[in-house]
mmCIF file of C-alpha atoms and ligand atoms in Angstrom:
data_model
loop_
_atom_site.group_PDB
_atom_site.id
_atom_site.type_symbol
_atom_site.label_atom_id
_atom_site.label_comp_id
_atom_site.label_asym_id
_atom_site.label_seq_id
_atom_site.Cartn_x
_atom_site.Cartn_y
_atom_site.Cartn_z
ATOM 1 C CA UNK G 244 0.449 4.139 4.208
ATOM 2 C CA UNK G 245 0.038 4.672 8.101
ATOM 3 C CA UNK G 246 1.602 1.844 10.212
ATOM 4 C CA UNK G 247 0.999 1.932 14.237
ATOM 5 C CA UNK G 248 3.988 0.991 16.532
ATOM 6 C CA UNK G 249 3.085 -0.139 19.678
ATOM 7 C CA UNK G 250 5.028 0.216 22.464
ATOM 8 C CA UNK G 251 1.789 0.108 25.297
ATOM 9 C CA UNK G 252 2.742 -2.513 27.849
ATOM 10 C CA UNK G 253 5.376 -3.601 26.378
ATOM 11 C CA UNK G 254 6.349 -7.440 24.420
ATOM 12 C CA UNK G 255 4.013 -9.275 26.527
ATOM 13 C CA UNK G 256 1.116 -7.317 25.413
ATOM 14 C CA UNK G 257 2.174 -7.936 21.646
ATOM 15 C CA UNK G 258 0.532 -10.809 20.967
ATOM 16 C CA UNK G 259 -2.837 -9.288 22.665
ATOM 17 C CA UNK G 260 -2.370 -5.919 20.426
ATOM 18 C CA UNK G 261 -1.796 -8.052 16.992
ATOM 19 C CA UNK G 262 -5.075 -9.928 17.533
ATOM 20 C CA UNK G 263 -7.100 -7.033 18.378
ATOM 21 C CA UNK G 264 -6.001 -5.227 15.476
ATOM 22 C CA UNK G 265 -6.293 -8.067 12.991
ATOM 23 C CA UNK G 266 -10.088 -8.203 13.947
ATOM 24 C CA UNK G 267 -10.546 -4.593 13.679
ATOM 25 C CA UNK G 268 -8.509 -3.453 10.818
ATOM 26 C CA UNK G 269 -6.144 -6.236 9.598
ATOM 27 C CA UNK G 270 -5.010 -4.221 6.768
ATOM 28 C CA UNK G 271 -3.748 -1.755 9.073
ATOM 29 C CA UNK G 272 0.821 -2.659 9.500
ATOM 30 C CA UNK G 273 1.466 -3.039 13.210
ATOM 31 C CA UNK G 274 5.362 -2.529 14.391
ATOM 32 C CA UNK G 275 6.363 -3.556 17.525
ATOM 33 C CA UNK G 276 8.429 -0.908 19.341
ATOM 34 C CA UNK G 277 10.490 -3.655 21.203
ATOM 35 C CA UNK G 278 11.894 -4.744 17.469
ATOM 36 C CA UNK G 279 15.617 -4.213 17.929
ATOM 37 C CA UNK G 280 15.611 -3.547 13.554
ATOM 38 C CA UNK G 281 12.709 -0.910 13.972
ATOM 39 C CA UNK G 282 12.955 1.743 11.934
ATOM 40 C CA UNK G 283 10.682 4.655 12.714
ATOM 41 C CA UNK G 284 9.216 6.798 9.231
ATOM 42 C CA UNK G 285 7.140 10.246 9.482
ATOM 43 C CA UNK G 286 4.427 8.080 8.481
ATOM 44 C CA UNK G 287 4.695 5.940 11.483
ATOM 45 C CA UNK G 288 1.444 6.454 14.604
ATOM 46 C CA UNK G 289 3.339 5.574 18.524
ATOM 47 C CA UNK G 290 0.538 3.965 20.764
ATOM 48 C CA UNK G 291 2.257 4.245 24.597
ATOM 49 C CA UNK G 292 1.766 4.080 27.999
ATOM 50 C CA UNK G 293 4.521 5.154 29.783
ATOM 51 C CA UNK G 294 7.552 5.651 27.258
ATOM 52 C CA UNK G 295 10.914 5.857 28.919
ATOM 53 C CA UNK G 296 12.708 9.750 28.127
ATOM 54 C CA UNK G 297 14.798 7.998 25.263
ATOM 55 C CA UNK G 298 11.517 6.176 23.757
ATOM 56 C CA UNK G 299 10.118 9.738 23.666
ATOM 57 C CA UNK G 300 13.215 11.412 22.307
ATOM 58 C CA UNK G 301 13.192 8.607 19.459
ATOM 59 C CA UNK G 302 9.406 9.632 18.745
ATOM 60 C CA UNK G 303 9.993 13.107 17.506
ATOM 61 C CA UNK G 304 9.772 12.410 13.721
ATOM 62 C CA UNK G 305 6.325 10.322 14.112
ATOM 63 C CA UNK G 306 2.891 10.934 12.809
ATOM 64 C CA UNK G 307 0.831 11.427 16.243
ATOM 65 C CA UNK G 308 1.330 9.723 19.604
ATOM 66 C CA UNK G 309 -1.714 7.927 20.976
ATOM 67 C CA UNK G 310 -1.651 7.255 24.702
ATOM 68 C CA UNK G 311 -3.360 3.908 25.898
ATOM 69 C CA UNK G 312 -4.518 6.116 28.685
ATOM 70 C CA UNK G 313 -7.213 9.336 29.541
ATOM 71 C CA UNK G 314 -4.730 11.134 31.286
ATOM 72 C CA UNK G 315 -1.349 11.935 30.035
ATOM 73 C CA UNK G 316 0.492 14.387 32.641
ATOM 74 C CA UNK G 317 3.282 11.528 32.647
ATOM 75 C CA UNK G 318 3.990 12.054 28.973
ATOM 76 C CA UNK G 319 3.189 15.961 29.142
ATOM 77 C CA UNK G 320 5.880 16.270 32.278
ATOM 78 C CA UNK G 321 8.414 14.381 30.896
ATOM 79 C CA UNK G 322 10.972 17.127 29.128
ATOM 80 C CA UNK G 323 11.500 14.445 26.859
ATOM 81 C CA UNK G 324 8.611 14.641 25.095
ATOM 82 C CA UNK G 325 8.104 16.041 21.714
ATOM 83 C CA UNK G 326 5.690 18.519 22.254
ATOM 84 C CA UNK G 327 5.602 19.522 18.134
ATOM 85 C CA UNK G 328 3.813 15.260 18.045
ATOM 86 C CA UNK G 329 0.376 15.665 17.932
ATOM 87 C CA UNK G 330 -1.111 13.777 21.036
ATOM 88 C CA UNK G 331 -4.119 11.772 21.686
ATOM 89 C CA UNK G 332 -6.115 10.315 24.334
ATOM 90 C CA UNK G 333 -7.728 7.367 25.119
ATOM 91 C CA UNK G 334 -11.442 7.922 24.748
ATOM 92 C CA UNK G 335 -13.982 5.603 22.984
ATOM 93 C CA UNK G 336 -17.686 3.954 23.961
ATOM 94 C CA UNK G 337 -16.029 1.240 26.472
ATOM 95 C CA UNK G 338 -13.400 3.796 27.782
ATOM 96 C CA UNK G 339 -16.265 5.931 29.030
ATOM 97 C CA UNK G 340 -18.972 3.285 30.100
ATOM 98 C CA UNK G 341 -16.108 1.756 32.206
ATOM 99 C CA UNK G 342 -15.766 4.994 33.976
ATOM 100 C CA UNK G 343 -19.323 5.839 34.390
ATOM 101 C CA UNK G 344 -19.925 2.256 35.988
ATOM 102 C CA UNK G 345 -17.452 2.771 37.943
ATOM 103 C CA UNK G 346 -18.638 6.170 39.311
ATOM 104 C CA UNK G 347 -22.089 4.707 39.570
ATOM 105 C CA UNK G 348 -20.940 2.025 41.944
ATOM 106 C CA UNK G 349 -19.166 4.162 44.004
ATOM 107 C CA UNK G 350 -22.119 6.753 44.100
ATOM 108 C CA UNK G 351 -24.278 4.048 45.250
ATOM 109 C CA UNK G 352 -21.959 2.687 47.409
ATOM 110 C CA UNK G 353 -21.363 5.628 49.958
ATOM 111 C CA UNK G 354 -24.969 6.736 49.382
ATOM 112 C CA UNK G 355 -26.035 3.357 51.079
ATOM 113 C CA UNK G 356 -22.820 2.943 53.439
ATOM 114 C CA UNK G 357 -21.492 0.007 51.634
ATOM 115 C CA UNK G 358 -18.176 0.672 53.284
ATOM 116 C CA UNK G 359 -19.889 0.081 56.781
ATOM 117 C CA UNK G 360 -21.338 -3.278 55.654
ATOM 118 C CA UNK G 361 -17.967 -4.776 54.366
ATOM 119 C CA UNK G 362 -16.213 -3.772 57.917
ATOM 120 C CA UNK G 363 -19.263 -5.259 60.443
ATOM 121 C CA UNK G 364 -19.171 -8.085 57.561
ATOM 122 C CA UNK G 365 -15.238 -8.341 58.433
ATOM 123 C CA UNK G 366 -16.027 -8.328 62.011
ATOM 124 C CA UNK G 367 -19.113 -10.855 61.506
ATOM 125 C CA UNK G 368 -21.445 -8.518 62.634
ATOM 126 C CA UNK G 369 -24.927 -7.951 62.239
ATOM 127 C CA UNK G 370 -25.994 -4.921 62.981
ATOM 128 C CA UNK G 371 -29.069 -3.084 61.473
ATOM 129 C CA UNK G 372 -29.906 0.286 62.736
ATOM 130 C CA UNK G 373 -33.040 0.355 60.432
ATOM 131 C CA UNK G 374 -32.081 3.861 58.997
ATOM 132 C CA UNK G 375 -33.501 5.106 56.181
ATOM 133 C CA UNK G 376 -30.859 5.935 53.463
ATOM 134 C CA UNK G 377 -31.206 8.826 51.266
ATOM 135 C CA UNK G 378 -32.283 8.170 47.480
ATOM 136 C CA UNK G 379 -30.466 8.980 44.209
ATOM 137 C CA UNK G 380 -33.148 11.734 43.705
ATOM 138 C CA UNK G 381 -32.971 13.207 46.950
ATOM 139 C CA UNK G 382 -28.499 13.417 46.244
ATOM 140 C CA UNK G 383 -26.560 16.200 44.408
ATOM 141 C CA UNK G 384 -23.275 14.697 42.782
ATOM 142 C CA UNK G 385 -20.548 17.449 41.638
ATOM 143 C CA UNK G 386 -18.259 16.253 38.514
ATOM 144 C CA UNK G 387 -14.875 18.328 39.164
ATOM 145 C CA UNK G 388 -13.766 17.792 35.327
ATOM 146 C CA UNK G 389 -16.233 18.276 32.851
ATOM 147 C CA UNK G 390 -14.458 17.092 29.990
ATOM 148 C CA UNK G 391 -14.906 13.942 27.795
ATOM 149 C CA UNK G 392 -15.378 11.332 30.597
ATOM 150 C CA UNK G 393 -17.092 13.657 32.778
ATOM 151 C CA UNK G 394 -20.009 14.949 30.775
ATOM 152 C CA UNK G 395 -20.088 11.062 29.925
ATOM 153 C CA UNK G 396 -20.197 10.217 33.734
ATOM 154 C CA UNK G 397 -23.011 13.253 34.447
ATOM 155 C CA UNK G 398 -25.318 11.865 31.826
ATOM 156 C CA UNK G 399 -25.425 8.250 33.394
ATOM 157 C CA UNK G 400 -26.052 9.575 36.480
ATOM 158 C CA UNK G 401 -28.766 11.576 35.114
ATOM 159 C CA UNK G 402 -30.293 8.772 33.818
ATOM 160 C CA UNK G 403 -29.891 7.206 37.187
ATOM 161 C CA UNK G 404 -31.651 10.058 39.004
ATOM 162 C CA UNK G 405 -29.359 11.766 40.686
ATOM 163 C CA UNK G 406 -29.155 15.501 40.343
ATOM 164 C CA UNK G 407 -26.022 16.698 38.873
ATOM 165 C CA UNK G 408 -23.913 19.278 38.459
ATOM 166 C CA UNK G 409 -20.306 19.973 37.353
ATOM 167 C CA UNK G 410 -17.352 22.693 37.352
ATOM 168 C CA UNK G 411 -14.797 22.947 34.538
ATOM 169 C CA UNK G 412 -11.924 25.652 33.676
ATOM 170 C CA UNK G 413 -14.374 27.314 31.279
ATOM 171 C CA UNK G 414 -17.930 27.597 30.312
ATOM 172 C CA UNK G 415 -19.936 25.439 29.103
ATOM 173 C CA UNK G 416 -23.658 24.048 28.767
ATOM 174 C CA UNK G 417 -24.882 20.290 29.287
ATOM 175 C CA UNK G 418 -28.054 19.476 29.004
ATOM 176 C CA UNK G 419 -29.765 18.625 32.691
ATOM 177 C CA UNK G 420 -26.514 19.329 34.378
ATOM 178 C CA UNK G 421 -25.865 22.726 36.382
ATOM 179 C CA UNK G 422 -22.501 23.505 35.673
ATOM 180 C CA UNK G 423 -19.888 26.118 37.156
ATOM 181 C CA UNK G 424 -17.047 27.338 35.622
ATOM 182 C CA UNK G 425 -13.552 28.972 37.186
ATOM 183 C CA UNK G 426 -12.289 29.712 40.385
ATOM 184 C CA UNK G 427 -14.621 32.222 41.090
ATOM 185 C CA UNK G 428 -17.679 29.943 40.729
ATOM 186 C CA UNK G 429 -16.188 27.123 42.675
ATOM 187 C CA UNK G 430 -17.621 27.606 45.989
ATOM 188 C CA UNK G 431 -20.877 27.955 44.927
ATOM 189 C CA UNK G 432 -20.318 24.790 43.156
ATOM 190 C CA UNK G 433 -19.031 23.000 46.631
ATOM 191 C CA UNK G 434 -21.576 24.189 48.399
ATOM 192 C CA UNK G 435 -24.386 21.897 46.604
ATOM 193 C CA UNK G 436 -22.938 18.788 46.744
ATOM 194 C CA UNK G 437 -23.201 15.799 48.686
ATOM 195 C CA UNK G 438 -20.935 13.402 46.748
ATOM 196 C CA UNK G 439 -17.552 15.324 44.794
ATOM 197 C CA UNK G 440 -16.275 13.389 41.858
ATOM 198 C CA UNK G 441 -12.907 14.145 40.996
ATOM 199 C CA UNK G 442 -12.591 13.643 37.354
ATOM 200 C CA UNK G 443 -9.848 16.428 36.352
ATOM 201 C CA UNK G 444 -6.809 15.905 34.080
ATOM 202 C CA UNK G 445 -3.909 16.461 36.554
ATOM 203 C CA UNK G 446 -1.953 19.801 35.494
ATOM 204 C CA UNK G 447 0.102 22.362 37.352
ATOM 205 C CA UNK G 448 -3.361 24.659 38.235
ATOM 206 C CA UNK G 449 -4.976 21.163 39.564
ATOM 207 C CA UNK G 450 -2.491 19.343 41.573
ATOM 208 C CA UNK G 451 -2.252 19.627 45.222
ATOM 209 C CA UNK G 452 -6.049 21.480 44.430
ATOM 210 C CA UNK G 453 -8.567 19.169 46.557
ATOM 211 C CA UNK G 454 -7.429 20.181 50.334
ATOM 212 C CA UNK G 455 -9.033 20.897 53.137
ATOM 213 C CA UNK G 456 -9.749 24.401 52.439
ATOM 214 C CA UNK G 457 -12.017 22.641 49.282
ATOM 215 C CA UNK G 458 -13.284 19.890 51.283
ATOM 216 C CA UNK G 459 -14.310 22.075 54.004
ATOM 217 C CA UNK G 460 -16.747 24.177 51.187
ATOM 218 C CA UNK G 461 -18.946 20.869 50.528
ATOM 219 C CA UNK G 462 -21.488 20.212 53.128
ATOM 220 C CA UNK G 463 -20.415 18.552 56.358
ATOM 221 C CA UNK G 464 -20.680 14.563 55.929
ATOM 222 C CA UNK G 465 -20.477 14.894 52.131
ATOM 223 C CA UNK G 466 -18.259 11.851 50.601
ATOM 224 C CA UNK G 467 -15.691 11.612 47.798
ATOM 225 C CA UNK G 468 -14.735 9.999 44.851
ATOM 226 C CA UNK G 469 -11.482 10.152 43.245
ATOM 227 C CA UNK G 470 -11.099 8.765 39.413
ATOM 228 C CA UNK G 471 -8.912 11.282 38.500
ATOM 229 C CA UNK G 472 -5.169 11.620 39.801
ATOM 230 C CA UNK G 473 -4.034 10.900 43.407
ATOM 231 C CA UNK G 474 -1.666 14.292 43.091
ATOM 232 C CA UNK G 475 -5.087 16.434 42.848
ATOM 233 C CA UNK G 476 -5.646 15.501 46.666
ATOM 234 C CA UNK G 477 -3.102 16.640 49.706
ATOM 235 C CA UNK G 478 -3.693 13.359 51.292
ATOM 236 C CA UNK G 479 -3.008 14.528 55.183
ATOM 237 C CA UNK G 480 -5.899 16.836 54.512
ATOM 238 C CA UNK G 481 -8.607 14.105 53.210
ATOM 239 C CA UNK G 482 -7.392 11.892 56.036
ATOM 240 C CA UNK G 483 -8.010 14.977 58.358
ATOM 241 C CA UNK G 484 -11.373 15.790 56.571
ATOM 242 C CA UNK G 485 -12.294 12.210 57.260
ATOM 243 C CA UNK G 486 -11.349 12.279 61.120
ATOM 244 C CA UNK G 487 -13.064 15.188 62.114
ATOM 245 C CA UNK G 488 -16.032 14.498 60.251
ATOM 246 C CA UNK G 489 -16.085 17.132 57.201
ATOM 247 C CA UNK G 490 -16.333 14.022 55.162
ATOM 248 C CA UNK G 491 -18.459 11.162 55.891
ATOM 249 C CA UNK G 492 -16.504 8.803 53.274
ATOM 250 C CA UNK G 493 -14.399 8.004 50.653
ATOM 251 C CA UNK G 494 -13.609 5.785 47.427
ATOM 252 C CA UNK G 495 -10.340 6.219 45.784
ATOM 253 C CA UNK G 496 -9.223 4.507 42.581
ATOM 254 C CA UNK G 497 -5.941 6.836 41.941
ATOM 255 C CA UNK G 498 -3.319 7.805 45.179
ATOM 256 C CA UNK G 499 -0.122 9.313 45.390
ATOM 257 C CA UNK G 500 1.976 7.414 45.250
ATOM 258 C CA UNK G 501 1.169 4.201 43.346
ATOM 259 C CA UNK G 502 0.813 1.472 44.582
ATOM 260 C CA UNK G 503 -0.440 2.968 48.285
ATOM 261 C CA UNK G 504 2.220 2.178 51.057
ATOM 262 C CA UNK G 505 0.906 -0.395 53.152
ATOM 263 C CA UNK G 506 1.580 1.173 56.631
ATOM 264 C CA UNK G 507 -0.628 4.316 54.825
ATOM 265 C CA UNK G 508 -3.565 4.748 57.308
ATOM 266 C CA UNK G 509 -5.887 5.577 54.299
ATOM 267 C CA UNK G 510 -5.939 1.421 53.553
ATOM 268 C CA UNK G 511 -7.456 0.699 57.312
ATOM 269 C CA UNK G 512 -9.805 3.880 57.667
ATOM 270 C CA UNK G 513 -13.438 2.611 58.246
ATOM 271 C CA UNK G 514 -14.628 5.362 55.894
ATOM 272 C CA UNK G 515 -12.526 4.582 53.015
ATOM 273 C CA UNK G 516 -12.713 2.230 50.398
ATOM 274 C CA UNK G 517 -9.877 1.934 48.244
ATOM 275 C CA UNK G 518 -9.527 -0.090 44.202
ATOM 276 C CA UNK G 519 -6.446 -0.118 42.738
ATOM 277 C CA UNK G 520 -6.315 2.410 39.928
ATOM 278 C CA UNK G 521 -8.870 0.130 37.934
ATOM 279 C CA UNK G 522 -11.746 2.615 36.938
ATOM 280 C CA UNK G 523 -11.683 2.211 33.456
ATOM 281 C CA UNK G 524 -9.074 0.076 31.398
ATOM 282 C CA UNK G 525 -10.882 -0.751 28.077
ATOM 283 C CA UNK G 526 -10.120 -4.369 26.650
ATOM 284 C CA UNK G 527 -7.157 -4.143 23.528
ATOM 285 C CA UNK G 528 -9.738 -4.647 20.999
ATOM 286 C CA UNK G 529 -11.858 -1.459 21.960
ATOM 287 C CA UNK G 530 -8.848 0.565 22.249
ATOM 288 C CA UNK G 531 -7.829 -0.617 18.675
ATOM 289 C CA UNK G 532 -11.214 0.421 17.576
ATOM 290 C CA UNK G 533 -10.519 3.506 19.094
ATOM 291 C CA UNK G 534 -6.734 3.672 17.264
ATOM 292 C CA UNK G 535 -8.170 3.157 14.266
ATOM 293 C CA UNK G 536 -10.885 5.712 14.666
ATOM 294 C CA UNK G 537 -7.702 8.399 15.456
ATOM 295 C CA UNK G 538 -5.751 7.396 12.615
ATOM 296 C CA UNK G 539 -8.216 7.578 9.839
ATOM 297 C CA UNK G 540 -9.376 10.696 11.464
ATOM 298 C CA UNK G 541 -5.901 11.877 11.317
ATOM 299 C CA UNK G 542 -5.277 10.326 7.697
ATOM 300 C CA UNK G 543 -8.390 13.002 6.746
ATOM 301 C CA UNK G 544 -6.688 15.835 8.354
ATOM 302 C CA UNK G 545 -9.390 15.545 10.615
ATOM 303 C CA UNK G 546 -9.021 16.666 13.923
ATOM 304 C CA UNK G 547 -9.622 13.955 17.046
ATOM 305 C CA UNK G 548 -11.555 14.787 19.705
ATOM 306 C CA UNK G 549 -9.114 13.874 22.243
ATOM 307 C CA UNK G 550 -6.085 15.935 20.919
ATOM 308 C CA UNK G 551 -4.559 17.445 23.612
ATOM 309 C CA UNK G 552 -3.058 20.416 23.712
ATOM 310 C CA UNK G 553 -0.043 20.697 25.594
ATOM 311 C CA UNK G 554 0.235 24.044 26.687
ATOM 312 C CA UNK G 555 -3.224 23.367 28.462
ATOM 313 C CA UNK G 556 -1.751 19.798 30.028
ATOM 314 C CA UNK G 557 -4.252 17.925 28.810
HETATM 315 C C1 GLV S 739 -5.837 5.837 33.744
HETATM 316 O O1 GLV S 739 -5.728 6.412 34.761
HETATM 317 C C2 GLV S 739 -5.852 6.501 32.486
HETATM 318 O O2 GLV S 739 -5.284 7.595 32.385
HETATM 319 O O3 GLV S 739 -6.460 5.974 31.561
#
């Protein structure tokens, strides 16, 4: 019999984790990590966030490790890991809508200067240069990241109007998206897009990737949006991009590091709008749906979508 030990968020967030679970599987044993007289069985599932090395050294004999979140380069990079655990990621319905609402927002946002409103708003000022903004249909968004969330992302905005496209390691089709794959195809890619969405999983071959060189490929003026990891983005070169104009504005949910420094000039930039890594955190009881979804998939010997492979990083 599978049991699930949760260690996500540690003993505060026990109480919230039992009640999710006992409304979406209440047969299903629940351990709690913290639980000095824990004993851990091969039959035993981990759910985690961010494990400490000798959590992850104590996980070796488990079942499958299921991450509370979409990306999991701080388990992957830690040497403590046990890389012979299956893995899986966070996915599920509310997982993705979250993130495609939040990319929608922020599309809409810099397509209609939203940033410029909150600062004259700041300043109490009214000023209306009667402009008239470009439409969805008339802006090209590029997903960088076509996985899971991202094909999820490029269908709302679809939907929405916009005309998208997207670039991934590897072929791949999508229906009503134009999609690039590999280095090679990268600056054509770039050089169609007025709003870049950073949705890649952050692995040695993407950090450090989106620099000035990259952001220098998009149109002039073109904005971006950055829901995947802060460490994709050399962050002198955005600020750069932003000051001379290559980019005409930013949102960013994810920064390097966590929480942003407050003397960091990125927080005060007039071009910049900046959440605090909350994109998409699904509520406990849709990530238990989710949990259960992986373990009976696993408990088939079926294989979850989200497995991650780790010689990939993701
Ligand atoms: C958040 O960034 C996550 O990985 O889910």
């Amino acid at each position: 019999m599978p049991r699930l030990v949760i260690s996500s968020d540690g003993p505060a967030a026990m109480p919230g984790w039992r009640a999710a679970f006992q409304h979406v599987a209440p047969d299903l044993p629940l351990a709690a990590w913290h639980d000095p007289a824990l004993e851990i069985t091969a039959d035993d599932y981990a759910l985690v966030w961010d494990p400490t090395a000798d959590d992850l050294a104590r996980m070796g004999g488990m079942r499958a490790i299921i991450c509370t979140g979409a990306g999991v380069n701080h388990l992957l990079d830690n040497p403590a890991f046990p890389r012979h655990v299956p893995l899986v990621r966070m996915g599920g319905e509310q997982t993705a809508s979250l993130m495609a609402d939040y990319v929608l927002w922020a599309t809409l946002g810099l397509l209609r200067g939203a940033r410029t409103w909150a600062v004259q708003q700041n300043a109490h000022r009214w000023h209306n240069p009667c402009t008239s903004p470009r439409t969805s249909s008339e802006t090209r968004v590029g997903i960088m990241g076509m996985g899971h969330l991202g094909t999820h992302v490029g269908g709302v905005l679809l939907q929405v109007g916009f005309q998208v496209s997207g670039w991934r390691r590897s072929a791949q089709v999508v229906p009503g998206i134009r999609t690039f794959a590999g280095p090679e195809q990268l600056p054509d890619f770039l050089r169609d897009v007025d709003i870049l969405i950073n949705l890649l999983p952050s692995t040695p071959q993407t950090r450090g990737m989106i620099d000035y060189a990259l952001l220098a490929q998009l149109p002039r003026g073109a904005a971006f949006i950055n829901v995947g990891r802060g460490d994709h983005v050399v962050q002198a070169d955005l600020l750069r991009a932003l000051d001379e104009g290559v980019l005409g504005g930013a949102v960013l949910d994810v920064m390097e590091p966590e929480p942003l420094p407050p003397d960091d000039p990125l927080w005060a930039h007039e071009r910049v709008t900046i959440t605090p890594h909350v994109a998409s955190h699904a509520s406990q009881e849709a990530q238990a749906r989710y949990v259960v979804e992986v373990i009976g998939q696993m408990e088939r010997n079926e294989r979850p979508a989200l497995l991650c492979d780790p010689r990939r990083g993701y």
